[in-house]
Coordinates of C-alpha atoms and ligand atoms in Angstrom, one line a residue:
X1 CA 15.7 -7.5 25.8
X2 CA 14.8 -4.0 23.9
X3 CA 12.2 -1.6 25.3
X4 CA 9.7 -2.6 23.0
X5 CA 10.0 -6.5 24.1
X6 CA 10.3 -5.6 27.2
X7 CA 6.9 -3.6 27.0
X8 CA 5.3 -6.4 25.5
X9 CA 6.1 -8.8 27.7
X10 CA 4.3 -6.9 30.3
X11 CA 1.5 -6.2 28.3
X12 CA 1.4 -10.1 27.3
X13 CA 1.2 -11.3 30.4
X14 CA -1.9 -9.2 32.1
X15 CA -4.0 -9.7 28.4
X16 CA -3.1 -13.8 28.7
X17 CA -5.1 -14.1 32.2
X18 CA -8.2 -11.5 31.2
X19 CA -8.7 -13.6 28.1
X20 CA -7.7 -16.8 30.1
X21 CA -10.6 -16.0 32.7
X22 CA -12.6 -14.8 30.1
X23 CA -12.9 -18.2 28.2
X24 CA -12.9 -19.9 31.3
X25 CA -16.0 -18.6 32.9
X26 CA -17.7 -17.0 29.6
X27 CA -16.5 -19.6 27.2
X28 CA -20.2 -20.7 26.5
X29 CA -21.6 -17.3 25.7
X30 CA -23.5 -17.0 22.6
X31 CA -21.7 -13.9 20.7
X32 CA -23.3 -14.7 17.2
X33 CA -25.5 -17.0 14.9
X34 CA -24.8 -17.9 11.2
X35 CA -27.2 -17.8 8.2
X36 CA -27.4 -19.8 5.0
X37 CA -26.3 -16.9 3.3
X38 CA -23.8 -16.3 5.4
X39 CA -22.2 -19.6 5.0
X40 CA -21.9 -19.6 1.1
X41 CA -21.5 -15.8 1.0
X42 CA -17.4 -15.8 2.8
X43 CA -18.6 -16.0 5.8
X44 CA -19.2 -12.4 6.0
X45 CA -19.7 -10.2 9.2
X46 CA -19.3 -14.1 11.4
X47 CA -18.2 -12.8 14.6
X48 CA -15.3 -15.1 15.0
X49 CA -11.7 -14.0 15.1
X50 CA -10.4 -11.3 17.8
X51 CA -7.9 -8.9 17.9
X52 CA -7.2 -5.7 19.8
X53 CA -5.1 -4.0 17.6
X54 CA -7.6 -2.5 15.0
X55 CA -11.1 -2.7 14.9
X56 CA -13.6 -1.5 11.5
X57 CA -16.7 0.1 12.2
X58 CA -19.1 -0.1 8.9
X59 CA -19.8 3.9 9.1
X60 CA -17.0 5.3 11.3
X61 CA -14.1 3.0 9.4
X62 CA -10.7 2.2 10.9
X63 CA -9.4 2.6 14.2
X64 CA -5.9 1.6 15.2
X65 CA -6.2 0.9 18.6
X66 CA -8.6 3.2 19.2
X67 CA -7.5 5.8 17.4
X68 CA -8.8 7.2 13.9
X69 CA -6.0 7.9 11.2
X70 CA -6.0 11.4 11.6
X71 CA -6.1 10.9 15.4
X72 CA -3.6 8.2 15.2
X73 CA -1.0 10.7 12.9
X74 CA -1.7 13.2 15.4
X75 CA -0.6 11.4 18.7
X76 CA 2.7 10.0 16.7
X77 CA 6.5 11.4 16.7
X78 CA 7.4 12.8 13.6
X79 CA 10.6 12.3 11.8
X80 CA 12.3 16.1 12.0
X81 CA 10.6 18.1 8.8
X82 CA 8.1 15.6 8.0
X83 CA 4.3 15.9 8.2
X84 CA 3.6 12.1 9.0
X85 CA 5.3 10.2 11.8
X86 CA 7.7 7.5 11.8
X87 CA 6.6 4.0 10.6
X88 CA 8.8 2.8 13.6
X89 CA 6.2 4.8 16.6
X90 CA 3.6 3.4 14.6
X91 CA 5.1 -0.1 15.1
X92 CA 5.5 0.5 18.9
X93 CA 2.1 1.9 18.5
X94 CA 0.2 -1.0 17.3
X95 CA 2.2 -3.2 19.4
X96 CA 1.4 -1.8 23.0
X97 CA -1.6 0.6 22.2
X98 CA 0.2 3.6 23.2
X99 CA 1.9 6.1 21.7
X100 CA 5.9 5.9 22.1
X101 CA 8.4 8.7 23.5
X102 CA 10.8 10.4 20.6
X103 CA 13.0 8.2 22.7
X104 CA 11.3 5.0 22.4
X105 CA 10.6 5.8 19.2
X106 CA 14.9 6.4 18.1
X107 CA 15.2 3.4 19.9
X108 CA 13.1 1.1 17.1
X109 CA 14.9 3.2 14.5
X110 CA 18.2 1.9 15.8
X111 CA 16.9 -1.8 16.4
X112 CA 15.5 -2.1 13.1
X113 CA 18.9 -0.6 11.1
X114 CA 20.6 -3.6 13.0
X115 CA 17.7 -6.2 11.6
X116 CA 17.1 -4.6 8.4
X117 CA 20.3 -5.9 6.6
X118 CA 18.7 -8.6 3.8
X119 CA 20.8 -11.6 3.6
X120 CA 22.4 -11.9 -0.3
X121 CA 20.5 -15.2 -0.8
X122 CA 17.5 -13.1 -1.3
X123 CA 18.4 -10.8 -3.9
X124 CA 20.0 -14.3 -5.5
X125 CA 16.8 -15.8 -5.5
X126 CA 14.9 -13.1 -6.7
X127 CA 17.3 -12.4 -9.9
X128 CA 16.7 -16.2 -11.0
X129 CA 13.2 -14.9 -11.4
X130 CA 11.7 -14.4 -14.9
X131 CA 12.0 -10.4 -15.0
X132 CA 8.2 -10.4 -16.4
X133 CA 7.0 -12.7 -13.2
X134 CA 4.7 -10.0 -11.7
X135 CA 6.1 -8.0 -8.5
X136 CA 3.8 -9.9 -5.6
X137 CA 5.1 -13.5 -6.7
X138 CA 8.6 -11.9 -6.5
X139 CA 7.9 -10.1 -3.0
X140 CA 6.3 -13.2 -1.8
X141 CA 9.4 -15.5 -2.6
X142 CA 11.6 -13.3 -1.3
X143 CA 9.9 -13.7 2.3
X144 CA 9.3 -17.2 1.7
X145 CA 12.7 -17.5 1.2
X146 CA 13.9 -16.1 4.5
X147 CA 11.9 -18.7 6.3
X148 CA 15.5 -20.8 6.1
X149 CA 16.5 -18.2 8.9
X150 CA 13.2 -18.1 11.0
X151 CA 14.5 -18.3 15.0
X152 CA 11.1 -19.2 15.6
X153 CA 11.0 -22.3 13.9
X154 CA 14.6 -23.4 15.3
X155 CA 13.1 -22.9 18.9
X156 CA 10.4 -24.9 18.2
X157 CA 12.7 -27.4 16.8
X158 CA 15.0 -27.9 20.0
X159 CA 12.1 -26.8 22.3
X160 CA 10.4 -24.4 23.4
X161 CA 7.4 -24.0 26.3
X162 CA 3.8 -22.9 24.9
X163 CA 4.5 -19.1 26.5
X164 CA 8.0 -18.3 25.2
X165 CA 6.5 -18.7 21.6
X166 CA 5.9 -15.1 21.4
X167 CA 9.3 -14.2 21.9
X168 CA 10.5 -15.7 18.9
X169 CA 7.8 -15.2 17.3
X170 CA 8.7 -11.0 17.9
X171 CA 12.4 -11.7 16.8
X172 CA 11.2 -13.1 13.4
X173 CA 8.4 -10.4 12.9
X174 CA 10.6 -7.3 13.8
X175 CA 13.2 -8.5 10.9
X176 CA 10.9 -9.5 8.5
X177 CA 9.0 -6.1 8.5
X178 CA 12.5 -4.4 8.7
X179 CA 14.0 -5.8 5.8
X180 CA 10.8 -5.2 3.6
X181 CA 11.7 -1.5 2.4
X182 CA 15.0 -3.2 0.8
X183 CA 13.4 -5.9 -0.7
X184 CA 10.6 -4.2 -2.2
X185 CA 12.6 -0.9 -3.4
X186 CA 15.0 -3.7 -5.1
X187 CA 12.3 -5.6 -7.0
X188 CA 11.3 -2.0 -8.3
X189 CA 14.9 -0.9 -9.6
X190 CA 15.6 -5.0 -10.4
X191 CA 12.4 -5.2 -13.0
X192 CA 11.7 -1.3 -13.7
X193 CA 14.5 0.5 -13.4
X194 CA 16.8 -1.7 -15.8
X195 CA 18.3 -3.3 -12.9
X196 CA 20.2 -0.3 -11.1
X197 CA 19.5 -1.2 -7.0
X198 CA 20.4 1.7 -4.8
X199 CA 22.3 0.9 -1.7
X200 CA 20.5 1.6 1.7
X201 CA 21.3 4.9 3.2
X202 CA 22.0 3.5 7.4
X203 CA 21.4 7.4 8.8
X204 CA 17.3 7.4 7.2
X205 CA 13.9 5.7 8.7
X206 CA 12.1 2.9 7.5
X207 CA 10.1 5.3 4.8
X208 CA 12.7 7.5 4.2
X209 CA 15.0 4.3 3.6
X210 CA 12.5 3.3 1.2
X211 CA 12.1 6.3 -1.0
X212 CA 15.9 6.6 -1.1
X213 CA 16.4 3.0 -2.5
X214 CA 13.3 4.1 -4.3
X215 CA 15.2 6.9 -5.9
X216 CA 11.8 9.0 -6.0
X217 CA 13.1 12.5 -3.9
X218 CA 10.7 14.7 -1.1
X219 CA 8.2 14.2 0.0
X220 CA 7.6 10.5 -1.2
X221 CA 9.2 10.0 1.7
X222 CA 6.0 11.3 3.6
X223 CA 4.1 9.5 0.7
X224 CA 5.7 6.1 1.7
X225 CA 5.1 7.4 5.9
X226 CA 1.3 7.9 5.5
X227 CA 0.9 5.0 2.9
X228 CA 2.7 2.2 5.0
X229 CA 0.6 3.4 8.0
X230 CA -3.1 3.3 6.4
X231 CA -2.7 0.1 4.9
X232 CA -1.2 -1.6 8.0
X233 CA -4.5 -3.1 9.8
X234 CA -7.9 -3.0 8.9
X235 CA -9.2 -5.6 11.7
X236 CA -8.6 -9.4 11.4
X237 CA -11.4 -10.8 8.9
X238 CA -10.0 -9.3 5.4
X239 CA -7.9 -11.6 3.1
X240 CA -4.2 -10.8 3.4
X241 CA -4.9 -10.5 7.6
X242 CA -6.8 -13.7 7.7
X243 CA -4.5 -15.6 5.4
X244 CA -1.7 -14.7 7.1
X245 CA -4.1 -15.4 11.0
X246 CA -4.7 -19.1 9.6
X247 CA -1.3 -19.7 8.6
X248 CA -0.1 -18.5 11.9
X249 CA -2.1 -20.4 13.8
X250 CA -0.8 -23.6 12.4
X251 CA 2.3 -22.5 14.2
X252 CA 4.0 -21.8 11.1
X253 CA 6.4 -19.0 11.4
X254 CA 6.6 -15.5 10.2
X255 CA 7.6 -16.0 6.9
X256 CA 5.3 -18.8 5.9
X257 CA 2.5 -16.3 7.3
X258 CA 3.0 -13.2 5.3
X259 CA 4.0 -14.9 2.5
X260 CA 0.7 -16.3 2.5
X261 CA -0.9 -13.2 3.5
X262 CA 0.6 -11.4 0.3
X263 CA -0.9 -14.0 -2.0
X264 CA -4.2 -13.1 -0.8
X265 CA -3.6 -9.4 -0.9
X266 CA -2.2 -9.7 -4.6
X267 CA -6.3 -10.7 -5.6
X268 CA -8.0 -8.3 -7.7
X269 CA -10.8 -8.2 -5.1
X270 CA -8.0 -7.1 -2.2
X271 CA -4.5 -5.5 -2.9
X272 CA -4.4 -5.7 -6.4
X273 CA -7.6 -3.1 -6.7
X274 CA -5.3 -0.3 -6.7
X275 CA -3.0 -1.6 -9.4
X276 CA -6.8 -1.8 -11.6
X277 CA -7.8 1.2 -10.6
X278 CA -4.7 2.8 -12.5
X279 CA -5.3 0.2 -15.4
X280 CA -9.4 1.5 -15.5
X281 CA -8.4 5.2 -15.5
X282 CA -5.6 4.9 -18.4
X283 CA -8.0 2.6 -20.4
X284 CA -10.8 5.9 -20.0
X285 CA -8.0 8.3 -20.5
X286 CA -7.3 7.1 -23.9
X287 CA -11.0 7.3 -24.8
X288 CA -11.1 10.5 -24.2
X289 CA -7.7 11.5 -25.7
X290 CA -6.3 12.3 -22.3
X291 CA -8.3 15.2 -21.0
X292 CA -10.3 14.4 -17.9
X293 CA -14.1 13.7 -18.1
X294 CA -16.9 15.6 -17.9
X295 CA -19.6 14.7 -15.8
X296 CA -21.5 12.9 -18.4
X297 CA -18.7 11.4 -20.2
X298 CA -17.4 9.6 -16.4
X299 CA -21.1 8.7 -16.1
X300 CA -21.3 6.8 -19.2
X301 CA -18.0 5.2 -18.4
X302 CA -18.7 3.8 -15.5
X303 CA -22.3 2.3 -17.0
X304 CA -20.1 0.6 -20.1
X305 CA -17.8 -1.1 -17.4
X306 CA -21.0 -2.2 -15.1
X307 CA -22.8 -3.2 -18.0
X308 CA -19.6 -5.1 -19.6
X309 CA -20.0 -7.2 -16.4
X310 CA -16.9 -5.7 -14.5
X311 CA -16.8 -3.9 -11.2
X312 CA -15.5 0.0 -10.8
X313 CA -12.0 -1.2 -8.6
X314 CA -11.4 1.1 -5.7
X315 CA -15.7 1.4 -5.3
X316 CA -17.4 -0.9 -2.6
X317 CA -16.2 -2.8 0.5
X318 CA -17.0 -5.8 2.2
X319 CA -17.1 -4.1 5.8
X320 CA -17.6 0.1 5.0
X321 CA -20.6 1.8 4.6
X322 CA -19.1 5.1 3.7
X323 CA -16.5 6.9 2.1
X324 CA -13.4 4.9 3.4
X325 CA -10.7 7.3 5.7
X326 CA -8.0 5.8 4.3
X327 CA -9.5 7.5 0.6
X328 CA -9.8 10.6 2.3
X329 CA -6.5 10.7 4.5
X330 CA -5.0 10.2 0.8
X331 CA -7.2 13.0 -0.9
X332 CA -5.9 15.5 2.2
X333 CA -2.5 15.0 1.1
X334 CA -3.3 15.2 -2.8
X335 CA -5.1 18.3 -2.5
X336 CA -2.3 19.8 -0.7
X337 CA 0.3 18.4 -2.9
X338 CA -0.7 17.9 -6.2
X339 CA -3.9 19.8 -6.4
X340 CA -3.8 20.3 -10.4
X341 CA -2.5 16.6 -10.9
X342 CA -5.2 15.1 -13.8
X343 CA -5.5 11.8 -12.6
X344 CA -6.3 13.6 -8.8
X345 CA -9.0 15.5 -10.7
X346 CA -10.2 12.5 -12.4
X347 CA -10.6 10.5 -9.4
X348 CA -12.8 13.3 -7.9
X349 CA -15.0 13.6 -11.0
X350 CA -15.3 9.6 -10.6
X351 CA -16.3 9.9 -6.7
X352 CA -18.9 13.1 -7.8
X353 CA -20.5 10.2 -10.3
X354 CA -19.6 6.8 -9.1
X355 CA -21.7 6.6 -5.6
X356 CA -25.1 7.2 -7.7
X357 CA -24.2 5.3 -10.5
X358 CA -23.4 2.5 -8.3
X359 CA -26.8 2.6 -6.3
X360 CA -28.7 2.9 -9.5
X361 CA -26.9 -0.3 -10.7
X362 CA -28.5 -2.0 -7.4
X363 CA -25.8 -4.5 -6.6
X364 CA -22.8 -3.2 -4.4
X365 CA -23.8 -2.6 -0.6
X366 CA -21.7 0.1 -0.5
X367 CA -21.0 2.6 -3.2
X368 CA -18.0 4.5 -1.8
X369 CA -14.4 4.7 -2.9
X370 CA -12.6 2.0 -0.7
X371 CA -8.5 2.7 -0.1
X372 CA -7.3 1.5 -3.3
X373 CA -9.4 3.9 -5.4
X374 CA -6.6 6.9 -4.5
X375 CA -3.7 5.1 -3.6
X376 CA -2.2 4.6 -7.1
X377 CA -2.5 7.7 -8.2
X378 CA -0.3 9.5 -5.9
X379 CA 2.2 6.8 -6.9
X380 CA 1.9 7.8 -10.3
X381 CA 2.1 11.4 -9.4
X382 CA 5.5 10.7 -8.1
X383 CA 6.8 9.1 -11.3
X384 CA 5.6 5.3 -10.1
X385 CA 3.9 4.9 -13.5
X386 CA 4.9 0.7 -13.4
X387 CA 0.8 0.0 -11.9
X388 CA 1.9 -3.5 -11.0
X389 CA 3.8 -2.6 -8.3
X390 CA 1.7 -0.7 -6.2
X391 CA 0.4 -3.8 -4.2
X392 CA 4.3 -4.4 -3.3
X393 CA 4.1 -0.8 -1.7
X394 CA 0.5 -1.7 0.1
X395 CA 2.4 -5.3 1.1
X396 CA 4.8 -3.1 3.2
X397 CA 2.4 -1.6 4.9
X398 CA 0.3 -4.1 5.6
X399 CA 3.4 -6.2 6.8
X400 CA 3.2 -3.9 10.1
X401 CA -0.6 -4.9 11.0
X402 CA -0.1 -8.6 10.1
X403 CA 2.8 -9.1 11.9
X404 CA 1.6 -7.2 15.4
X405 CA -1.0 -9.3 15.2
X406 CA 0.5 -12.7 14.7
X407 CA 3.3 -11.2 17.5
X408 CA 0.2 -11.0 19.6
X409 CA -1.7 -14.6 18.5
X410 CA 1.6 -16.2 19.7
X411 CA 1.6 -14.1 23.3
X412 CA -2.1 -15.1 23.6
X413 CA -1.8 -18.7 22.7
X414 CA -4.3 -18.5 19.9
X415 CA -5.7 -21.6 18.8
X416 CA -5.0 -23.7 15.3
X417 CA -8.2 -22.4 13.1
X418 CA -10.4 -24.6 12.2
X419 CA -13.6 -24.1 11.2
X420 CA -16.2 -26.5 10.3
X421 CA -17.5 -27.5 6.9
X422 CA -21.4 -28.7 6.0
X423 CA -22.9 -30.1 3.0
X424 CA -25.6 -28.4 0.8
X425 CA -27.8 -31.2 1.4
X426 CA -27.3 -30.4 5.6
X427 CA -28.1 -26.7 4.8
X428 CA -31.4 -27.8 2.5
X429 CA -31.9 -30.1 5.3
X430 CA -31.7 -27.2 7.9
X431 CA -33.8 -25.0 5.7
X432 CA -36.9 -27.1 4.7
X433 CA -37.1 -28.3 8.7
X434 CA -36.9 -24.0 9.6
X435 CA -39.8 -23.7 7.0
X436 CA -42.0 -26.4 8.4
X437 CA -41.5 -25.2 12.1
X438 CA -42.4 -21.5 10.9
X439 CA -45.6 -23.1 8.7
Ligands
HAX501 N1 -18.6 -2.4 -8.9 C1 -19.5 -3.2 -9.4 N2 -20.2 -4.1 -8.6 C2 -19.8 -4.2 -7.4 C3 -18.8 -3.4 -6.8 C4 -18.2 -2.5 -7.6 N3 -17.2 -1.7 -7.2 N4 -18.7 -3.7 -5.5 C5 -19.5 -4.7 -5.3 N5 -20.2 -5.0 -6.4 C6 -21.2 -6.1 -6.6 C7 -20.5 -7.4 -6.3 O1 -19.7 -7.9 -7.3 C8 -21.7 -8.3 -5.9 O2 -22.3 -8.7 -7.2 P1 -22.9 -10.2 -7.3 O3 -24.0 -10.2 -6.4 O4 -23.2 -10.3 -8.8 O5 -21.8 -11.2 -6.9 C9 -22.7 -7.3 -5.3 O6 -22.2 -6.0 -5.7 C10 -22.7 -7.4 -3.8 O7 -21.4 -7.2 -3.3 P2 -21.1 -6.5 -1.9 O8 -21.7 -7.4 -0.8 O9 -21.4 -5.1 -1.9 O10 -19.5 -6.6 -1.8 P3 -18.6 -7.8 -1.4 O11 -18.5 -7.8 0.1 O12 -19.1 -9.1 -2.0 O13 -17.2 -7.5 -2.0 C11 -15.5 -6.0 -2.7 C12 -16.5 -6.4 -1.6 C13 -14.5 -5.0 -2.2 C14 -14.7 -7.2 -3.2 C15 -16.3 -5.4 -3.9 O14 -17.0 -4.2 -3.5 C16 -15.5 -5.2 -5.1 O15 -15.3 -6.1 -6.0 N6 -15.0 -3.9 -5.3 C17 -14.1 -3.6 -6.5 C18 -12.7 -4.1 -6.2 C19 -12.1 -3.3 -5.1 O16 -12.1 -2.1 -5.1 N7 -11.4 -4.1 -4.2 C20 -10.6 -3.5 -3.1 C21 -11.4 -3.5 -1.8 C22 -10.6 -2.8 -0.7 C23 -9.5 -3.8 -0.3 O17 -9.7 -4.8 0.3 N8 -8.3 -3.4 -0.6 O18 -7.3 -4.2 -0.3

């Protein structure tokens, strides 16, 4: 068994009997009470689902297991020369809750070479695909696909007890997420780089694998690092999480999960924001022949989108209150790498406008750029000018989150979800006998 497992397994076993005596004598106690509103309205902020591993706070925003990003980049071993840390401690990190060795962390790096390999029948599949078939219905086949070599669902085919699930379930997860850089880096060369795939370099990291196959040179690799890390988690209730949650929980394995979880985060409400952020700010480029906005012009385009009916993407959250960390972790690392960049100055003449725009427009509950509003940009920066992928790239990292998690559903013995429906005429019903107590 590797360290990590090995780790786990430990961990597993004291959570399984505090949530065990938890539901046993606590099971009853009210946490939370739904609203009309609430249950037409996406169920938002319903206190329902649990997870340990990251956890949102409206004004504080993300911490990954208890740690903020810039805390959380901070406590993590660092691939020699590079500014963020290695996807793999991150992986450990999110996993156990605390922060690996350099040993522990080469020790991932060397487990996930041997997983990473992607079996041919993938990159078969994926070139039967109509090359214009956008990039998230290619990345999501491609792990679909893999499901034919899922160990958890062969042990649950010849048997396997309720608490060994985990163990499988960790085999599955640790070579899906490795093999994602490959995948993903091929789709890019496949449909934008007239089909010239770069073979995997063994001696590199997870990021640093990825920009090589990328072909985009220093420091994307750092780029891909910090990227894959913020979008991992962002607590269990957003699409792409909670699609891939549900799907897990119907004991479905890995591969059916974040397959799911990708067609949720390819929405242009979720994922997809970042690729329409690009799309917004190239459509306002062009009106203003390229240069970037004044104050007043960036005003009046964001009023002719609002008034045209369309939201500004990369503005507002469902969760966040304030600017999101994830924005500024990325606008750090722009204004110390590409500082004169246009599209870096544009996005900062949209966040000096934006915020009051959006509060005079009186709709969104929060006004501030969400993660997808600088993402993109950086991308293009670094010569990834083909928008539509950029959601493969926020896949990756979200990969890491979703797949701790469902690691962790499985160790737990999370329940099947299954939530329960009512009719408008109940909630009418409900409402008119509320009113007539209150009168
Ligand atoms: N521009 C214009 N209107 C906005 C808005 C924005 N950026 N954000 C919210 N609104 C509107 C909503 O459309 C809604 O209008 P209606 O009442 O007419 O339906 C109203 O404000 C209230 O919405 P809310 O409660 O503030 O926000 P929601 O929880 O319903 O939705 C969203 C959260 C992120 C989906 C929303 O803010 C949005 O559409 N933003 C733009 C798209 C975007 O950036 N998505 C990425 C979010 C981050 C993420 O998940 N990344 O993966």
């Amino acid at each position: 068994m590797d360290i990590l497992k090995e780790k786990l397994k430990d961990k597993i076993h004291v959570q399984r009997s505090r949530v065990q005596k938890l539901t046993k004598e606590y099971g009853s106690t009210v946490i939370d009470e739904v609203t009309i509103e609430q249950c037409v309205g996406g169920a938002r902020d319903i206190k329902c689902l649990v997870t340990d591993i990251s956890y949102l706070d409206p004004q504080e925003g993300i911490r990954f297991r208890g740690k903020t990003i810039p805390e959380t980049f901070a406590a993590l071993p660092k691939f020699p020369g590079c500014e963020y840390p290695y996807v793999e401690s991150f992986w450990y990190f999110l996993l156990t809750g605390e922060a690996p060795s350099s040993d522990q962390t080469l020790a991932i790096v060397s487990d996930w070479k041997k997983r990473a390999s992607v079996p041919k029948y993938v990159f078969d599949i994926l070139r039967t695909i109509p090359r214009d078939t956008h990039p998230m219905v290619m990345f999501s086949i491609a792990v679909l696909a893999m499901q034919r070599d899922s160990l958890f669902a062969k042990s649950y085919r010849t048997g396997m007890r309720k608490e060994e699930y985990w163990e499988s379930m960790y085999e599955d997860a640790s070579n899906l997420v490795a093999r994602l850089p490959e995948i993903g880096a091929y789709i890019f060369r496949m449909k934008y780089r007239n089909d010239t795939p770069i073979t995997p370099q063994p001696e590199l990291d997870f990021a640093g694998g990825f920009a090589h196959m990328m072909g985009i040179p220093k420091p994307y690799d750092d780029v891909a690092r910090m990227n894959f890390i913020i979008h991992s988690d962002h607590e269990s209730g957003n699409v792409s999480a909670h699609a891939t949650h549900l799907v897990g929980s119907a004991l479905s394995d890995a591969f059916y999960a974040f397959s799911a979880g990708l067609d949720g985060l390819a929405g242009p409400l979720h994922g997809l924001a970042n690729q329409e952020v690009l799309r917004w700010i190239q459509s306002a480029l062009e009106k203003t022949g390229g240069r970037v906005p004044t104050r007043d012009e960036m005003e009046h385009l964001v009023w002719q989108t609002l008034n045209s009916g369309q939201v500004i993407p990369g503005y507002g959250h469902a969760v966040l209150r304030r600017t999101d960390p994830r924005y500024t972790a990325q606008n750090e690392f722009c204004k110390k790498h590409m500082p004169d960049d246009p599209l870096f100055q544009f996005i900062n003449r949209l966040f000096e406008v934006a915020p009051d725009v959006l509060r005079e427009h009186g709709k969104t509950k929060n006004p501030w750029p969400n993660v997808d509003a600088g993402s993109g940009v950086i991308q293009w920066h670094y010569g990834i000018r083909d928008f539509d992928f950029y959601t493969v790239i926020f896949g990756i990292g979200r990969s890491l989150g979703v797949m701790a998690n469902l690691i962790w559903d499985r160790g737990l013995g999370y329940a099947l979800e299954r939530p329960k429906s009512v009719t408008t005429e109940m909630l009418e019903h409900w409402a008119m006998e509320k009113a007539r107590k209150v009168a």
